[in-house]
PDB file of C-alpha atoms in Angstrom:
ATOM      1  CA  MET A   1     -16.756  43.553 -10.760  1.00  0.00           C
ATOM      2  CA  LEU A   2     -14.026  41.637  -8.959  1.00  0.00           C
ATOM      3  CA  LEU A   3     -16.384  40.786  -6.130  1.00  0.00           C
ATOM      4  CA  ARG A   4     -19.031  39.572  -8.541  1.00  0.00           C
ATOM      5  CA  SER A   5     -16.591  37.342 -10.481  1.00  0.00           C
ATOM      6  CA  GLY A   6     -15.440  35.844  -7.160  1.00  0.00           C
ATOM      7  CA  ALA A   7     -19.028  34.980  -6.330  1.00  0.00           C
ATOM      8  CA  ILE A   8     -19.452  33.360  -9.730  1.00  0.00           C
ATOM      9  CA  LEU A   9     -16.291  31.290  -9.231  1.00  0.00           C
ATOM     10  CA  ARG A  10     -17.452  30.171  -5.778  1.00  0.00           C
ATOM     11  CA  GLU A  11     -20.807  29.126  -7.207  1.00  0.00           C
ATOM     12  CA  ALA A  12     -19.097  27.209 -10.022  1.00  0.00           C
ATOM     13  CA  TRP A  13     -16.805  25.493  -7.531  1.00  0.00           C
ATOM     14  CA  ARG A  14     -19.783  24.568  -5.325  1.00  0.00           C
ATOM     15  CA  ARG A  15     -21.501  22.943  -8.291  1.00  0.00           C
ATOM     16  CA  GLY A  16     -18.321  21.070  -9.229  1.00  0.00           C
ATOM     17  CA  ILE A  17     -17.798  22.851 -12.521  1.00  0.00           C
ATOM     18  CA  GLY A  18     -14.167  23.431 -13.446  1.00  0.00           C
ATOM     19  CA  MET A  19     -12.692  25.256 -16.373  1.00  0.00           C
ATOM     20  CA  ALA A  20     -14.420  24.855 -19.752  1.00  0.00           C
ATOM     21  CA  GLY A  21     -17.627  23.701 -18.044  1.00  0.00           C
ATOM     22  CA  LYS A  22     -16.417  20.163 -17.290  1.00  0.00           C
ATOM     23  CA  SER A  23     -17.132  18.571 -13.982  1.00  0.00           C
ATOM     24  CA  SER A  24     -14.013  18.369 -11.845  1.00  0.00           C
ATOM     25  CA  LYS A  25     -15.486  15.722  -9.556  1.00  0.00           C
ATOM     26  CA  GLY A  26     -16.078  13.248 -12.343  1.00  0.00           C
ATOM     27  CA  GLY A  27     -18.757  11.104 -10.709  1.00  0.00           C
ATOM     28  CA  GLY A  28     -21.703  13.437 -10.711  1.00  0.00           C
ATOM     29  CA  GLY A  29     -21.578  13.870  -6.945  1.00  0.00           C
ATOM     30  CA  LYS A  30     -22.598  10.350  -5.897  1.00  0.00           C
ATOM     31  CA  THR A  31     -20.077   8.243  -4.063  1.00  0.00           C
ATOM     32  CA  THR A  32     -19.958   4.522  -4.576  1.00  0.00           C
ATOM     33  CA  LYS A  33     -18.145   1.955  -2.502  1.00  0.00           C
ATOM     34  CA  LYS A  34     -15.492  -0.021  -4.299  1.00  0.00           C
ATOM     35  CA  LYS A  35     -16.075  -3.741  -4.354  1.00  0.00           C
ATOM     36  CA  LYS A  36     -13.256  -5.917  -3.108  1.00  0.00           C
ATOM     37  CA  LYS A  37     -11.604  -7.884  -5.841  1.00  0.00           C
ATOM     38  CA  GLU A  38     -12.075 -11.585  -5.438  1.00  0.00           C
ATOM     39  CA  LEU A  39      -9.275 -13.952  -6.276  1.00  0.00           C
ATOM     40  CA  THR A  40     -10.015 -16.052  -9.306  1.00  0.00           C
ATOM     41  CA  ASN A  41      -8.626 -19.253  -7.874  1.00  0.00           C
ATOM     42  CA  GLY A  42     -10.018 -18.745  -4.348  1.00  0.00           C
ATOM     43  CA  ARG A  43      -6.635 -19.042  -2.670  1.00  0.00           C
ATOM     44  CA  VAL A  44      -5.580 -16.773   0.194  1.00  0.00           C
ATOM     45  CA  GLN A  45      -2.547 -14.579  -0.478  1.00  0.00           C
ATOM     46  CA  TYR A  46      -0.028 -13.727   2.217  1.00  0.00           C
ATOM     47  CA  THR A  47       2.494 -10.975   2.774  1.00  0.00           C
ATOM     48  CA  MET A  48       5.687 -11.086   4.838  1.00  0.00           C
ATOM     49  CA  ARG A  49       7.974  -8.361   6.120  1.00  0.00           C
ATOM     50  CA  LEU A  50      11.524  -8.106   4.858  1.00  0.00           C
ATOM     51  CA  VAL A  51      13.993  -8.343   7.727  1.00  0.00           C
ATOM     52  CA  GLU A  52      17.729  -7.717   7.833  1.00  0.00           C
ATOM     53  CA  SER A  53      20.419 -10.047   9.098  1.00  0.00           C
ATOM     54  CA  SER A  54      20.585  -8.209  12.444  1.00  0.00           C
ATOM     55  CA  THR A  55      16.960  -9.198  13.060  1.00  0.00           C
ATOM     56  CA  CYS A  56      17.686 -12.819  12.154  1.00  0.00           C
ATOM     57  CA  ALA A  57      20.662 -12.829  14.551  1.00  0.00           C
ATOM     58  CA  VAL A  58      18.474 -12.079  17.601  1.00  0.00           C
ATOM     59  CA  CYS A  59      15.397 -14.045  16.510  1.00  0.00           C
ATOM     60  CA  LYS A  60      13.884 -16.308  19.183  1.00  0.00           C
ATOM     61  CA  THR A  61      12.683 -18.784  16.519  1.00  0.00           C
ATOM     62  CA  PRO A  62      15.477 -19.178  13.961  1.00  0.00           C
ATOM     63  CA  CYS A  63      14.476 -20.577  10.571  1.00  0.00           C
ATOM     64  CA  LYS A  64      16.577 -22.077   7.786  1.00  0.00           C
ATOM     65  CA  ARG A  65      16.015 -19.162   5.405  1.00  0.00           C
ATOM     66  CA  GLY A  66      17.056 -16.624   8.062  1.00  0.00           C
ATOM     67  CA  MET A  67      20.119 -18.565   9.138  1.00  0.00           C
ATOM     68  CA  ASP A  68      21.266 -18.982   5.522  1.00  0.00           C
ATOM     69  CA  TYR A  69      20.850 -15.252   4.992  1.00  0.00           C
ATOM     70  CA  LEU A  70      22.712 -14.465   8.225  1.00  0.00           C
ATOM     71  CA  GLU A  71      25.593 -16.693   7.103  1.00  0.00           C
ATOM     72  CA  LYS A  72      25.684 -15.034   3.683  1.00  0.00           C
ATOM     73  CA  MET A  73      25.688 -11.525   5.199  1.00  0.00           C
ATOM     74  CA  SER A  74      28.430 -12.339   7.706  1.00  0.00           C
ATOM     75  CA  GLU A  75      30.979 -12.545   4.872  1.00  0.00           C
ATOM     76  CA  PRO A  76      33.022  -9.338   4.373  1.00  0.00           C
ATOM     77  CA  GLY A  77      31.671  -7.073   1.635  1.00  0.00           C
ATOM     78  CA  ALA A  78      28.331  -8.877   1.354  1.00  0.00           C
ATOM     79  CA  MET A  79      25.334  -6.805   0.274  1.00  0.00           C
ATOM     80  CA  GLY A  80      21.740  -7.857   0.682  1.00  0.00           C
ATOM     81  CA  HIS A  81      18.208  -6.531   0.565  1.00  0.00           C
ATOM     82  CA  GLY A  82      16.670  -8.521   3.389  1.00  0.00           C
ATOM     83  CA  VAL A  83      14.831 -11.806   3.563  1.00  0.00           C
ATOM     84  CA  PRO A  84      11.076 -12.452   3.989  1.00  0.00           C
ATOM     85  CA  CYS A  85      10.365 -13.532   7.564  1.00  0.00           C
ATOM     86  CA  ILE A  86       7.877 -16.374   7.879  1.00  0.00           C
ATOM     87  CA  LEU A  87       7.019 -15.261  11.429  1.00  0.00           C
ATOM     88  CA  THR A  88       5.534 -11.996  10.094  1.00  0.00           C
ATOM     89  CA  ARG A  89       3.238 -13.703   7.572  1.00  0.00           C
ATOM     90  CA  ARG A  90      -0.207 -12.068   7.377  1.00  0.00           C
ATOM     91  CA  PRO A  91      -3.101 -12.660   4.956  1.00  0.00           C
ATOM     92  CA  VAL A  92      -3.741  -9.923   2.394  1.00  0.00           C
ATOM     93  CA  LYS A  93      -7.173  -8.381   2.908  1.00  0.00           C
TER      94      LYS A  93
END
């Protein structure tokens, strides 16, 4: 009996039927590709990495934002969360 119930469970799993007869896969077995969302205003969005003051200190191309952050972090007891680096700007796909 145990062997038979195992075979029944395997068959149910193969068909995608979970407990209470509902499909556990949800889509009926067909896979569809997700369409990329298009921006409503047509503008390209960008992302930048957050860098710490130690990165700004050794940067070959210092920027105003990085130098201001480096100055702020050089004070004793200063706490920060990083600053977006314009040199690491990449478009969002």
